[in-house]
CSV table of C-alpha atoms (C1' of nucleotides) in Angstrom, one decimal:
chain,number,residue,atom,x,y,z
A,14,UNK,CA,8.2,-79.5,-45.7
A,15,UNK,CA,5.3,-77.1,-45.7
A,16,UNK,CA,4.9,-77.4,-41.9
A,17,UNK,CA,8.4,-76.4,-40.9
A,18,UNK,CA,8.3,-73.7,-43.5
A,19,UNK,CA,5.2,-72.1,-41.9
A,20,UNK,CA,6.8,-72.4,-38.6
A,21,UNK,CA,9.9,-70.6,-39.8
A,22,UNK,CA,7.6,-67.9,-41.1
A,23,UNK,CA,5.8,-67.6,-37.8
A,24,UNK,CA,9.2,-67.2,-36.1
A,25,UNK,CA,10.1,-64.4,-38.4
A,26,UNK,CA,6.8,-62.7,-37.6
A,27,UNK,CA,7.4,-62.8,-33.9
A,28,UNK,CA,10.9,-61.4,-34.5
A,29,UNK,CA,9.3,-58.6,-36.4
A,30,UNK,CA,6.8,-58.0,-33.7
A,31,UNK,CA,9.6,-57.7,-31.2
A,32,UNK,CA,11.6,-55.3,-33.4
A,33,UNK,CA,8.5,-53.2,-34.1
A,34,UNK,CA,7.6,-52.9,-30.5
A,35,UNK,CA,11.2,-52.1,-29.6
A,36,UNK,CA,11.3,-49.3,-32.2
A,37,UNK,CA,8.0,-47.9,-31.1
A,38,UNK,CA,9.2,-47.7,-27.5
A,39,UNK,CA,12.6,-46.4,-28.6
A,40,UNK,CA,11.0,-43.5,-30.6
A,41,UNK,CA,8.5,-42.7,-27.9
A,42,UNK,CA,10.7,-43.0,-24.8
A,43,UNK,CA,14.3,-42.8,-25.9
A,44,UNK,CA,17.0,-45.4,-25.7
A,45,UNK,CA,17.7,-45.3,-22.0
A,46,UNK,CA,14.0,-46.0,-21.1
A,47,UNK,CA,13.5,-49.1,-23.2
A,48,UNK,CA,13.8,-52.4,-21.4
A,49,UNK,CA,13.3,-56.0,-22.4
A,50,UNK,CA,10.4,-56.1,-19.9
A,51,UNK,CA,8.6,-53.2,-21.6
A,52,UNK,CA,9.1,-54.7,-25.0
A,53,UNK,CA,7.7,-58.0,-23.7
A,54,UNK,CA,4.8,-56.2,-22.1
A,55,UNK,CA,3.9,-54.5,-25.3
A,56,UNK,CA,3.8,-57.7,-27.4
A,57,UNK,CA,2.2,-59.5,-24.5
A,58,UNK,CA,4.8,-62.1,-23.9
A,59,UNK,CA,7.0,-62.8,-20.9
A,60,UNK,CA,10.4,-61.1,-20.9
A,61,UNK,CA,12.3,-64.4,-21.3
A,62,UNK,CA,10.4,-65.2,-24.5
A,63,UNK,CA,12.3,-62.4,-26.2
A,64,UNK,CA,15.5,-64.3,-25.5
A,65,UNK,CA,14.2,-67.2,-27.7
A,66,UNK,CA,14.3,-64.9,-30.7
A,67,UNK,CA,17.3,-62.7,-29.9
A,68,UNK,CA,20.5,-63.5,-28.2
A,69,UNK,CA,20.4,-60.3,-26.1
A,70,UNK,CA,19.4,-56.7,-26.2
A,71,UNK,CA,22.4,-55.7,-28.3
A,72,UNK,CA,21.2,-58.0,-31.0
A,73,UNK,CA,17.8,-56.3,-31.1
A,74,UNK,CA,19.5,-53.0,-31.3
A,75,UNK,CA,21.7,-54.2,-34.1
A,76,UNK,CA,18.7,-55.3,-36.1
A,77,UNK,CA,17.0,-51.9,-35.5
A,78,UNK,CA,20.2,-50.3,-36.7
A,79,UNK,CA,20.0,-52.2,-39.9
A,80,UNK,CA,16.4,-51.1,-40.3
A,81,UNK,CA,17.6,-47.6,-39.9
A,82,UNK,CA,19.8,-48.0,-43.0
A,83,UNK,CA,16.9,-49.2,-45.0
A,84,UNK,CA,14.9,-46.2,-43.9
A,85,UNK,CA,17.7,-43.9,-44.8
A,86,UNK,CA,17.8,-45.4,-48.3
A,87,UNK,CA,14.2,-44.3,-48.7
A,88,UNK,CA,15.3,-40.7,-48.4
A,89,UNK,CA,17.8,-41.2,-51.2
A,90,UNK,CA,15.7,-42.9,-53.8
A,91,UNK,CA,15.8,-40.0,-56.3
A,92,UNK,CA,19.5,-39.3,-55.6
A,93,UNK,CA,21.0,-41.2,-58.5
A,94,UNK,CA,18.8,-39.5,-61.0
A,95,UNK,CA,20.9,-36.4,-60.4
A,96,UNK,CA,23.6,-36.4,-63.0
A,97,UNK,CA,25.8,-33.5,-61.8
A,98,UNK,CA,27.8,-35.1,-59.0
A,99,UNK,CA,28.4,-31.8,-57.1
A,100,UNK,CA,24.6,-31.2,-57.0
A,101,UNK,CA,24.1,-34.8,-56.0
A,102,UNK,CA,26.7,-34.3,-53.2
A,103,UNK,CA,24.8,-31.3,-51.9
A,104,UNK,CA,21.5,-33.3,-52.0
A,105,UNK,CA,23.2,-36.2,-50.2
A,106,UNK,CA,24.2,-33.9,-47.4
A,107,UNK,CA,20.8,-32.3,-47.2
A,108,UNK,CA,19.0,-35.6,-47.1
A,109,UNK,CA,21.4,-37.0,-44.6
A,110,UNK,CA,20.7,-34.1,-42.2
A,111,UNK,CA,17.0,-34.3,-42.8
A,112,UNK,CA,17.0,-38.1,-42.1
A,113,UNK,CA,18.9,-37.6,-38.9
A,114,UNK,CA,16.8,-34.9,-37.5
A,115,UNK,CA,13.5,-36.5,-38.5
A,116,UNK,CA,14.5,-40.0,-37.3
A,117,UNK,CA,16.7,-39.4,-34.2
A,118,UNK,CA,16.0,-42.8,-32.8
A,119,UNK,CA,17.2,-44.5,-35.9
A,120,UNK,CA,20.1,-42.2,-36.2
A,121,UNK,CA,21.3,-43.0,-32.7
A,122,UNK,CA,21.2,-46.7,-33.5
A,123,UNK,CA,23.1,-46.2,-36.7
A,124,UNK,CA,25.8,-43.8,-35.7
A,125,UNK,CA,25.9,-43.0,-32.0
A,126,UNK,CA,25.0,-45.9,-29.8
A,127,UNK,CA,27.8,-48.4,-29.0
A,128,UNK,CA,25.5,-51.3,-28.5
A,129,UNK,CA,24.8,-52.2,-32.2
A,130,UNK,CA,28.6,-52.2,-32.9
A,131,UNK,CA,29.1,-54.5,-29.9
A,132,UNK,CA,26.6,-56.9,-31.4
A,133,UNK,CA,28.5,-56.7,-34.6
A,134,UNK,CA,31.7,-57.7,-32.9
A,135,UNK,CA,30.0,-60.7,-31.4
A,136,UNK,CA,28.0,-61.6,-34.5
A,137,UNK,CA,30.6,-61.3,-37.2
A,138,UNK,CA,34.2,-62.4,-36.6
A,139,UNK,CA,35.4,-60.3,-39.5
A,140,UNK,CA,33.7,-57.4,-37.9
A,141,UNK,CA,32.7,-55.8,-41.2
A,142,UNK,CA,30.2,-53.0,-40.9
A,143,UNK,CA,28.5,-53.6,-44.2
A,144,UNK,CA,25.8,-51.0,-43.9
A,145,UNK,CA,28.2,-48.3,-43.0
A,146,UNK,CA,30.7,-49.3,-45.6
A,147,UNK,CA,28.1,-49.3,-48.3
A,148,UNK,CA,26.7,-45.9,-47.4
A,149,UNK,CA,30.2,-44.4,-47.3
A,150,UNK,CA,31.0,-46.1,-50.6
A,151,UNK,CA,28.2,-44.1,-52.3
A,152,UNK,CA,29.6,-40.9,-50.9
A,153,UNK,CA,33.1,-41.8,-52.1
A,154,UNK,CA,31.8,-42.6,-55.6
A,155,UNK,CA,30.2,-39.2,-55.9
A,156,UNK,CA,33.3,-37.4,-54.7
A,157,UNK,CA,35.4,-39.3,-57.1
A,158,UNK,CA,33.1,-38.3,-59.9
A,159,UNK,CA,33.4,-34.7,-58.8
A,160,UNK,CA,37.1,-34.9,-59.1
A,161,UNK,CA,37.0,-36.7,-62.4
A,162,UNK,CA,34.8,-34.1,-63.9
A,163,UNK,CA,37.1,-31.4,-62.4
A,164,UNK,CA,34.3,-29.9,-60.3
A,165,UNK,CA,36.4,-30.4,-57.2
A,166,UNK,CA,40.1,-30.3,-56.8
A,167,UNK,CA,41.7,-33.7,-57.0
A,168,UNK,CA,42.8,-35.2,-53.7
A,169,UNK,CA,42.5,-38.0,-51.2
A,170,UNK,CA,39.0,-39.2,-51.9
A,171,UNK,CA,38.9,-41.3,-48.7
A,172,UNK,CA,39.9,-38.4,-46.5
A,173,UNK,CA,37.5,-36.0,-48.2
A,174,UNK,CA,34.7,-38.4,-47.8
A,175,UNK,CA,35.4,-39.0,-44.2
A,176,UNK,CA,35.5,-35.2,-43.7
A,177,UNK,CA,32.3,-34.4,-45.3
A,178,UNK,CA,30.6,-37.3,-43.6
A,179,UNK,CA,32.1,-36.1,-40.3
A,180,UNK,CA,30.7,-32.7,-40.8
A,181,UNK,CA,27.1,-33.7,-41.4
A,182,UNK,CA,27.3,-36.4,-38.7
A,183,UNK,CA,28.7,-33.8,-36.3
A,184,UNK,CA,25.8,-31.5,-37.0
A,185,UNK,CA,23.2,-34.1,-36.5
A,186,UNK,CA,25.0,-35.7,-33.5
A,187,UNK,CA,25.3,-32.3,-31.7
A,188,UNK,CA,21.7,-31.6,-32.4
A,189,UNK,CA,20.4,-34.9,-31.2
A,190,UNK,CA,22.5,-34.8,-28.1
A,191,UNK,CA,21.3,-31.4,-27.1
A,192,UNK,CA,24.5,-29.4,-27.8
A,193,UNK,CA,23.4,-27.4,-30.9
A,194,UNK,CA,20.2,-25.9,-29.4
A,195,UNK,CA,22.1,-24.7,-26.4
A,196,UNK,CA,24.1,-22.4,-28.6
A,197,UNK,CA,21.8,-21.4,-31.4
A,198,UNK,CA,18.1,-20.8,-31.4
A,199,UNK,CA,16.2,-24.0,-32.2
A,200,UNK,CA,14.3,-22.5,-35.1
A,201,UNK,CA,17.5,-21.4,-36.8
A,202,UNK,CA,19.2,-24.8,-36.5
A,203,UNK,CA,18.3,-26.4,-39.7
A,204,UNK,CA,18.9,-23.3,-41.8
A,205,UNK,CA,22.3,-22.9,-40.2
A,206,UNK,CA,23.2,-26.5,-41.0
A,207,UNK,CA,22.1,-25.9,-44.6
A,208,UNK,CA,24.2,-22.7,-44.8
A,209,UNK,CA,27.2,-24.5,-43.4
A,210,UNK,CA,26.8,-27.3,-45.9
A,211,UNK,CA,26.4,-25.1,-49.0
A,212,UNK,CA,29.3,-22.9,-47.8
A,213,UNK,CA,31.5,-26.0,-47.6
A,214,UNK,CA,30.5,-27.2,-51.1
A,215,UNK,CA,30.9,-23.8,-52.5
A,216,UNK,CA,34.5,-23.6,-51.2
A,217,UNK,CA,35.1,-26.9,-52.9
A,218,UNK,CA,33.6,-26.0,-56.2
A,219,UNK,CA,36.3,-25.0,-58.7
A,220,UNK,CA,34.1,-25.2,-61.8
A,221,UNK,CA,33.8,-21.4,-62.1
A,222,UNK,CA,37.2,-20.2,-61.0
A,223,UNK,CA,39.6,-21.5,-63.7
A,224,UNK,CA,42.9,-20.8,-61.9
B,9,UNK,CA,33.9,-18.2,11.3
B,10,UNK,CA,37.0,-20.4,11.1
B,11,UNK,CA,35.1,-23.5,12.1
B,12,UNK,CA,32.3,-23.4,9.5
B,13,UNK,CA,34.9,-22.3,7.0
B,14,UNK,CA,37.0,-25.5,7.6
B,15,UNK,CA,33.8,-27.5,7.4
B,16,UNK,CA,33.0,-26.1,4.1
B,17,UNK,CA,36.5,-26.9,2.9
B,18,UNK,CA,36.1,-30.5,4.1
B,19,UNK,CA,32.8,-30.8,2.2
B,20,UNK,CA,34.5,-29.6,-0.9
B,21,UNK,CA,37.2,-32.2,-0.4
B,22,UNK,CA,34.7,-35.0,-0.2
B,23,UNK,CA,33.0,-33.7,-3.3
B,24,UNK,CA,36.4,-33.8,-5.0
B,25,UNK,CA,36.9,-37.3,-3.8
B,26,UNK,CA,33.6,-38.4,-5.3
B,27,UNK,CA,34.4,-36.7,-8.6
B,28,UNK,CA,37.9,-38.1,-8.8
B,29,UNK,CA,36.6,-41.6,-8.0
B,30,UNK,CA,33.9,-41.3,-10.6
B,31,UNK,CA,36.3,-40.1,-13.3
B,32,UNK,CA,38.7,-42.9,-12.5
B,33,UNK,CA,35.9,-45.5,-12.9
B,34,UNK,CA,34.6,-43.7,-15.9
B,35,UNK,CA,38.0,-43.8,-17.7
B,36,UNK,CA,38.6,-47.4,-16.7
B,37,UNK,CA,35.2,-49.0,-17.3
B,38,UNK,CA,33.3,-46.6,-19.5
B,39,UNK,CA,30.1,-44.7,-18.8
B,40,UNK,CA,27.6,-47.5,-18.8
B,41,UNK,CA,29.6,-49.4,-16.2
B,42,UNK,CA,29.9,-46.7,-13.6
B,43,UNK,CA,27.3,-46.8,-10.8
B,44,UNK,CA,26.8,-44.8,-7.6
B,45,UNK,CA,27.5,-48.0,-5.7
B,46,UNK,CA,30.9,-48.5,-7.3
B,47,UNK,CA,31.8,-44.9,-6.7
B,48,UNK,CA,30.8,-45.2,-3.1
B,49,UNK,CA,32.8,-48.4,-2.7
B,50,UNK,CA,35.9,-46.8,-4.1
B,51,UNK,CA,35.8,-43.9,-1.6
B,52,UNK,CA,34.7,-46.3,1.2
B,53,UNK,CA,31.4,-44.6,1.9
B,54,UNK,CA,27.9,-45.9,1.7
B,55,UNK,CA,26.0,-45.2,-1.6
B,56,UNK,CA,23.6,-42.9,0.1
B,57,UNK,CA,26.4,-40.6,1.3
B,58,UNK,CA,27.0,-39.6,-2.3
B,59,UNK,CA,23.6,-38.0,-2.3
B,60,UNK,CA,24.5,-35.7,0.5
B,61,UNK,CA,27.0,-34.1,-1.8
B,62,UNK,CA,25.3,-34.3,-5.2
B,63,UNK,CA,21.7,-34.2,-6.0
B,64,UNK,CA,21.9,-37.1,-8.3
B,65,UNK,CA,24.1,-38.9,-10.8
B,66,UNK,CA,23.5,-36.3,-13.5
B,67,UNK,CA,24.9,-33.6,-11.3
B,68,UNK,CA,28.1,-35.7,-10.9
B,69,UNK,CA,28.3,-36.1,-14.6
B,70,UNK,CA,27.8,-32.4,-15.1
B,71,UNK,CA,30.6,-31.6,-12.8
B,72,UNK,CA,32.9,-34.0,-14.6
B,73,UNK,CA,31.8,-32.4,-17.9
B,74,UNK,CA,33.0,-29.1,-16.5
B,75,UNK,CA,36.3,-30.6,-15.5
B,76,UNK,CA,36.6,-31.8,-19.1
B,77,UNK,CA,36.5,-28.2,-20.4
B,78,UNK,CA,39.3,-27.3,-18.0
B,79,UNK,CA,41.3,-30.2,-19.3
B,80,UNK,CA,40.7,-29.2,-22.8
B,81,UNK,CA,41.9,-25.7,-22.0
B,82,UNK,CA,45.2,-27.2,-21.0
B,83,UNK,CA,45.7,-28.4,-24.6
B,84,UNK,CA,45.1,-24.9,-25.9
B,85,UNK,CA,47.5,-22.9,-23.6
B,86,UNK,CA,49.9,-21.9,-26.4
B,87,UNK,CA,47.1,-21.3,-28.9
B,88,UNK,CA,46.8,-17.6,-28.5
B,89,UNK,CA,50.5,-17.0,-29.1
B,90,UNK,CA,49.8,-17.9,-32.7
B,91,UNK,CA,49.2,-14.7,-34.5
B,92,UNK,CA,48.2,-15.9,-37.9
B,93,UNK,CA,44.5,-16.8,-37.4
B,94,UNK,CA,44.5,-19.4,-40.2
B,95,UNK,CA,47.4,-21.2,-38.6
B,96,UNK,CA,45.7,-20.9,-35.3
B,97,UNK,CA,42.5,-22.3,-36.7
B,98,UNK,CA,44.4,-25.3,-38.0
B,99,UNK,CA,46.0,-25.8,-34.6
B,100,UNK,CA,42.7,-25.5,-32.9
B,101,UNK,CA,41.3,-28.3,-35.0
B,102,UNK,CA,44.4,-30.4,-34.4
B,103,UNK,CA,44.3,-30.0,-30.6
B,104,UNK,CA,40.6,-30.6,-30.5
B,105,UNK,CA,41.0,-33.9,-32.2
B,106,UNK,CA,43.9,-34.9,-30.1
B,107,UNK,CA,42.1,-34.0,-26.9
B,108,UNK,CA,39.1,-36.0,-28.0
B,109,UNK,CA,41.0,-39.1,-28.9
B,110,UNK,CA,43.3,-38.9,-25.9
B,111,UNK,CA,40.5,-38.2,-23.4
B,112,UNK,CA,37.4,-40.1,-24.7
B,113,UNK,CA,35.8,-40.2,-21.3
B,114,UNK,CA,35.9,-36.5,-20.9
B,115,UNK,CA,34.9,-36.0,-24.5
B,116,UNK,CA,31.8,-38.1,-24.0
B,117,UNK,CA,30.8,-36.1,-21.0
B,118,UNK,CA,31.3,-32.8,-22.9
B,119,UNK,CA,29.8,-33.5,-26.2
B,120,UNK,CA,28.1,-36.9,-26.5
B,121,UNK,CA,26.2,-37.9,-23.3
B,122,UNK,CA,22.8,-36.4,-22.6
B,123,UNK,CA,23.1,-36.6,-18.9
B,124,UNK,CA,25.2,-33.5,-18.3
B,125,UNK,CA,22.8,-31.4,-20.4
B,126,UNK,CA,19.9,-32.8,-18.4
B,127,UNK,CA,21.6,-31.7,-15.2
B,128,UNK,CA,22.1,-28.3,-16.8
B,129,UNK,CA,18.4,-28.0,-17.5
B,130,UNK,CA,17.5,-28.7,-13.9
B,131,UNK,CA,20.4,-26.6,-12.4
B,132,UNK,CA,20.1,-23.5,-14.5
B,133,UNK,CA,16.7,-22.1,-15.5
B,134,UNK,CA,18.2,-20.0,-18.2
B,135,UNK,CA,19.8,-23.2,-19.5
B,136,UNK,CA,22.9,-21.5,-20.6
B,137,UNK,CA,25.7,-23.8,-21.6
B,138,UNK,CA,28.5,-21.5,-20.6
B,139,UNK,CA,31.4,-23.9,-21.2
B,140,UNK,CA,30.2,-24.8,-24.7
B,141,UNK,CA,29.4,-21.2,-25.5
B,142,UNK,CA,32.8,-20.0,-24.4
B,143,UNK,CA,34.6,-22.6,-26.4
B,144,UNK,CA,32.6,-21.9,-29.5
B,145,UNK,CA,33.2,-18.2,-29.0
B,146,UNK,CA,37.0,-18.6,-29.4
B,147,UNK,CA,36.4,-20.5,-32.6
B,148,UNK,CA,34.2,-17.8,-33.9
B,149,UNK,CA,36.7,-15.1,-32.9
B,150,UNK,CA,39.4,-16.8,-34.9
B,151,UNK,CA,37.3,-17.3,-37.9
B,152,UNK,CA,36.2,-13.7,-37.8
B,153,UNK,CA,39.9,-12.7,-37.7
B,154,UNK,CA,40.5,-14.9,-40.7
B,155,UNK,CA,37.8,-13.1,-42.6
B,156,UNK,CA,38.9,-9.6,-41.5
B,157,UNK,CA,42.4,-10.3,-42.7
B,158,UNK,CA,41.1,-11.7,-46.0
B,159,UNK,CA,42.6,-15.1,-45.4
B,160,UNK,CA,39.1,-16.6,-45.8
B,161,UNK,CA,36.2,-15.5,-47.8
B,162,UNK,CA,33.8,-13.4,-45.9
B,163,UNK,CA,30.6,-15.1,-44.9
B,164,UNK,CA,28.3,-16.2,-42.1
B,165,UNK,CA,30.8,-16.6,-39.2
B,166,UNK,CA,28.3,-18.5,-37.0
B,167,UNK,CA,27.5,-21.0,-39.7
B,168,UNK,CA,31.1,-21.5,-40.6
B,169,UNK,CA,32.1,-22.0,-37.0
B,170,UNK,CA,29.3,-24.5,-36.5
B,171,UNK,CA,30.4,-26.3,-39.6
B,172,UNK,CA,34.1,-26.6,-38.7
B,173,UNK,CA,33.2,-27.6,-35.2
B,174,UNK,CA,30.8,-30.2,-36.5
B,175,UNK,CA,33.5,-31.7,-38.7
B,176,UNK,CA,36.0,-32.2,-36.0
B,177,UNK,CA,33.3,-33.3,-33.6
B,178,UNK,CA,32.0,-35.7,-36.1
B,179,UNK,CA,35.5,-37.2,-36.6
B,180,UNK,CA,36.0,-37.7,-32.9
B,181,UNK,CA,32.5,-38.8,-32.2
B,182,UNK,CA,32.6,-41.4,-34.9
B,183,UNK,CA,35.9,-42.7,-33.7
B,184,UNK,CA,34.9,-42.9,-30.0
B,185,UNK,CA,31.7,-44.6,-30.9
B,186,UNK,CA,33.4,-47.3,-33.0
B,187,UNK,CA,32.3,-46.2,-36.4
B,188,UNK,CA,35.5,-44.9,-37.8
B,189,UNK,CA,37.7,-47.9,-37.1
B,190,UNK,CA,35.1,-50.2,-38.8
B,191,UNK,CA,35.7,-48.3,-42.1
B,192,UNK,CA,39.4,-47.4,-42.0
B,193,UNK,CA,42.4,-49.2,-40.4
B,194,UNK,CA,42.9,-47.9,-36.9
B,195,UNK,CA,46.5,-46.9,-37.5
B,196,UNK,CA,45.5,-44.6,-40.3
B,197,UNK,CA,42.7,-43.0,-38.4
B,198,UNK,CA,44.5,-40.0,-37.0
B,199,UNK,CA,46.5,-39.3,-40.1
B,200,UNK,CA,43.3,-39.3,-42.2
B,201,UNK,CA,41.6,-36.9,-39.8
B,202,UNK,CA,44.5,-34.6,-40.1
B,203,UNK,CA,44.5,-34.8,-43.9
B,204,UNK,CA,40.8,-34.1,-43.9
B,205,UNK,CA,41.3,-31.0,-41.7
B,206,UNK,CA,44.1,-29.5,-43.7
B,207,UNK,CA,42.2,-30.2,-46.9
B,208,UNK,CA,39.3,-28.2,-45.5
B,209,UNK,CA,41.4,-25.3,-44.4
B,210,UNK,CA,43.3,-25.3,-47.7
B,211,UNK,CA,40.0,-25.0,-49.5
B,212,UNK,CA,39.1,-22.0,-47.4
B,213,UNK,CA,42.5,-20.3,-47.7
B,214,UNK,CA,42.2,-17.5,-50.3
B,215,UNK,CA,45.4,-15.8,-49.3
B,216,UNK,CA,47.3,-17.1,-52.4
B,217,UNK,CA,44.7,-17.1,-55.1
B,218,UNK,CA,43.8,-13.5,-55.7
B,219,UNK,CA,40.7,-13.9,-57.8
C,27,DC,C1',-6.4,-92.9,-29.2
C,28,DT,C1',-2.4,-93.1,-26.3
C,29,DC,C1',2.5,-92.4,-25.4
C,30,DC,C1',6.5,-89.8,-26.1
C,31,DT,C1',9.3,-86.2,-27.7
C,32,DT,C1',9.9,-81.7,-29.2
C,33,DT,C1',8.7,-76.9,-29.3
C,34,DA,C1',7.0,-72.7,-27.1
C,35,DC,C1',6.5,-70.3,-23.3
C,36,DT,C1',6.5,-68.8,-18.2
C,37,DT,C1',7.9,-68.5,-13.3
C,38,DA,C1',11.4,-67.6,-10.2
C,39,DA,C1',15.6,-66.1,-9.3
C,40,DC,C1',20.4,-63.7,-9.4
C,41,DA,C1',23.0,-59.8,-9.3
C,42,DC,C1',22.9,-55.5,-10.4
C,43,DC,C1',20.9,-50.3,-10.8
C,44,DG,C1',19.3,-45.1,-9.0
C,45,DT,C1',17.1,-43.3,-5.3
C,46,DT,C1',14.6,-42.4,-0.8
C,47,DA,C1',12.9,-42.9,4.1
C,48,DA,C1',14.1,-43.8,8.4
C,49,DG,C1',17.4,-44.8,11.9
C,50,DA,C1',22.0,-44.7,14.0
C,51,DT,C1',26.2,-42.4,15.0
C,52,DT,C1',29.1,-38.6,15.8
C,53,DA,C1',30.2,-33.9,16.8
C,54,DT,C1',28.9,-29.3,18.4
C,55,DT,C1',26.5,-26.2,21.3
C,56,DT,C1',24.1,-24.9,25.3
D,17,DA,C1',25.8,-33.6,31.0
D,18,DA,C1',21.9,-32.9,28.0
D,19,DA,C1',20.1,-31.2,23.8
D,20,DT,C1',20.8,-30.2,19.2
D,21,DA,C1',22.7,-30.4,14.8
D,22,DA,C1',25.6,-32.7,11.3
D,23,DT,C1',27.0,-36.9,9.2
D,24,DC,C1',26.6,-41.3,7.7
D,25,DT,C1',24.3,-46.1,7.2
D,26,DT,C1',20.7,-49.7,6.9
D,27,DA,C1',16.9,-51.2,4.6
D,28,DA,C1',13.9,-50.9,1.2
D,29,DC,C1',11.3,-49.7,-3.5
D,30,DG,C1',10.9,-50.5,-8.0
D,31,DG,C1',13.5,-51.0,-11.8
D,32,DT,C1',17.3,-53.4,-15.1
D,33,DG,C1',19.5,-57.7,-18.2
D,34,DT,C1',19.8,-62.3,-18.1
D,35,DT,C1',19.6,-67.4,-16.9
D,36,DA,C1',18.0,-72.0,-14.9
D,37,DA,C1',14.3,-74.7,-14.2
D,38,DG,C1',9.7,-75.9,-14.9
D,39,DT,C1',5.1,-76.1,-17.5
D,40,DA,C1',1.9,-76.5,-21.2
D,41,DA,C1',0.9,-77.3,-25.9
D,42,DA,C1',1.7,-79.4,-30.3
D,43,DG,C1',3.5,-83.3,-33.5
D,44,DG,C1',4.7,-87.8,-34.5
D,45,DA,C1',4.8,-93.0,-33.7
D,46,DG,C1',2.7,-97.1,-32.3
DNA sequence: CTCCTTTACTTAACACCGTTAAGATTATTT
DNA sequence: AAATAATCTTAACGGTGTTAAGTAAAGGAG
């Protein structure tokens, strides 16, 4: 069935066109200024055509949200070459913050906007957020390793993971949503986040102080 | 000028009507489903009348955002009776999380939505975010006190404050935007946040371990 | 090559949105 | 009572997500 196969391929290509156009607009104009009509305009189709490839706007946003996780993975390629889990943990935080600040549009899709999660609830009955679960899993792994190697005090891995994630997420979310720069000068922002992160990890580190 | 005075009072009353109606809809239906038209319907005026009392929708949201800070202050009334700054810090975090989870609509206005900050940029040339600055100030005070009393290692108060705030904000923001409950069971959410918070503060506490 | 069916796409419309210009109504002052 | 000022509404503009119905092109069957 070479013919139907090529057709399927073409369909995927148009889907990609729609997603790329959406993301372009999203990055240029922000979430609230992207409409199906503008997307359709950009790829030179009628607005209704978009609905032949995606159920609704939420489904588009969900797909972009997935692309965001792939993009984030690119930031972390060299992460697992780091053998010291505490150093790796620090790098994870650093990369996370950098990814968020350098790709605010993706970050919004992944961790702030409700729309992608609404799509997930419709799409998947089990409502599993695979991408998020996987990303959090890697954080938990690293923390577990820190505890195993007695670099960090033993404790509730899950709660610690959620806490660390919450902190870096909080930083990025506050920055993206214009709260951070109202309180500290913009040029000091990144440095302060970094100081906060190293301060936290330093407080955790028990490798030096043998009680 | 008794007459103009009463008129001014009436004007303020209608303003309050608009804000109350907005907040009611906001809490019931969420941000994205509140429109000027619905607000006008609820107070039985025409949509355009709303514009005689507020410049635009953002200005309404900014006013609601301010009301949110007042509401949050109610949660903190007994906070300054706590003399031990470390205990106070813990309570601050606990109350912050509780406020956020119990008043998600207010929380969104205060710390997540862009609209109120956009209004601020138009309203105030200096762009000072007084409410936020004040709230953060109290956190910094408490942390400073902790350091002064050697309950917490001395360090960059600003960075530490931003970090702690980021963590609790991160927790609430993830919960409100449907990321938390996709990864941990909903009934364990609050408990886990609490564990994370006490874990953090425990790591900071150096009052016992005299190095 | 013609007829028919399927696929791909568009036009038109619905019900909403924030916002503004212009007109109508009401109240106050002269 | 007439003129002025304050208050509110109607109608409209250009936008939104989405759907029903119609058109044009492509593929297969005879």
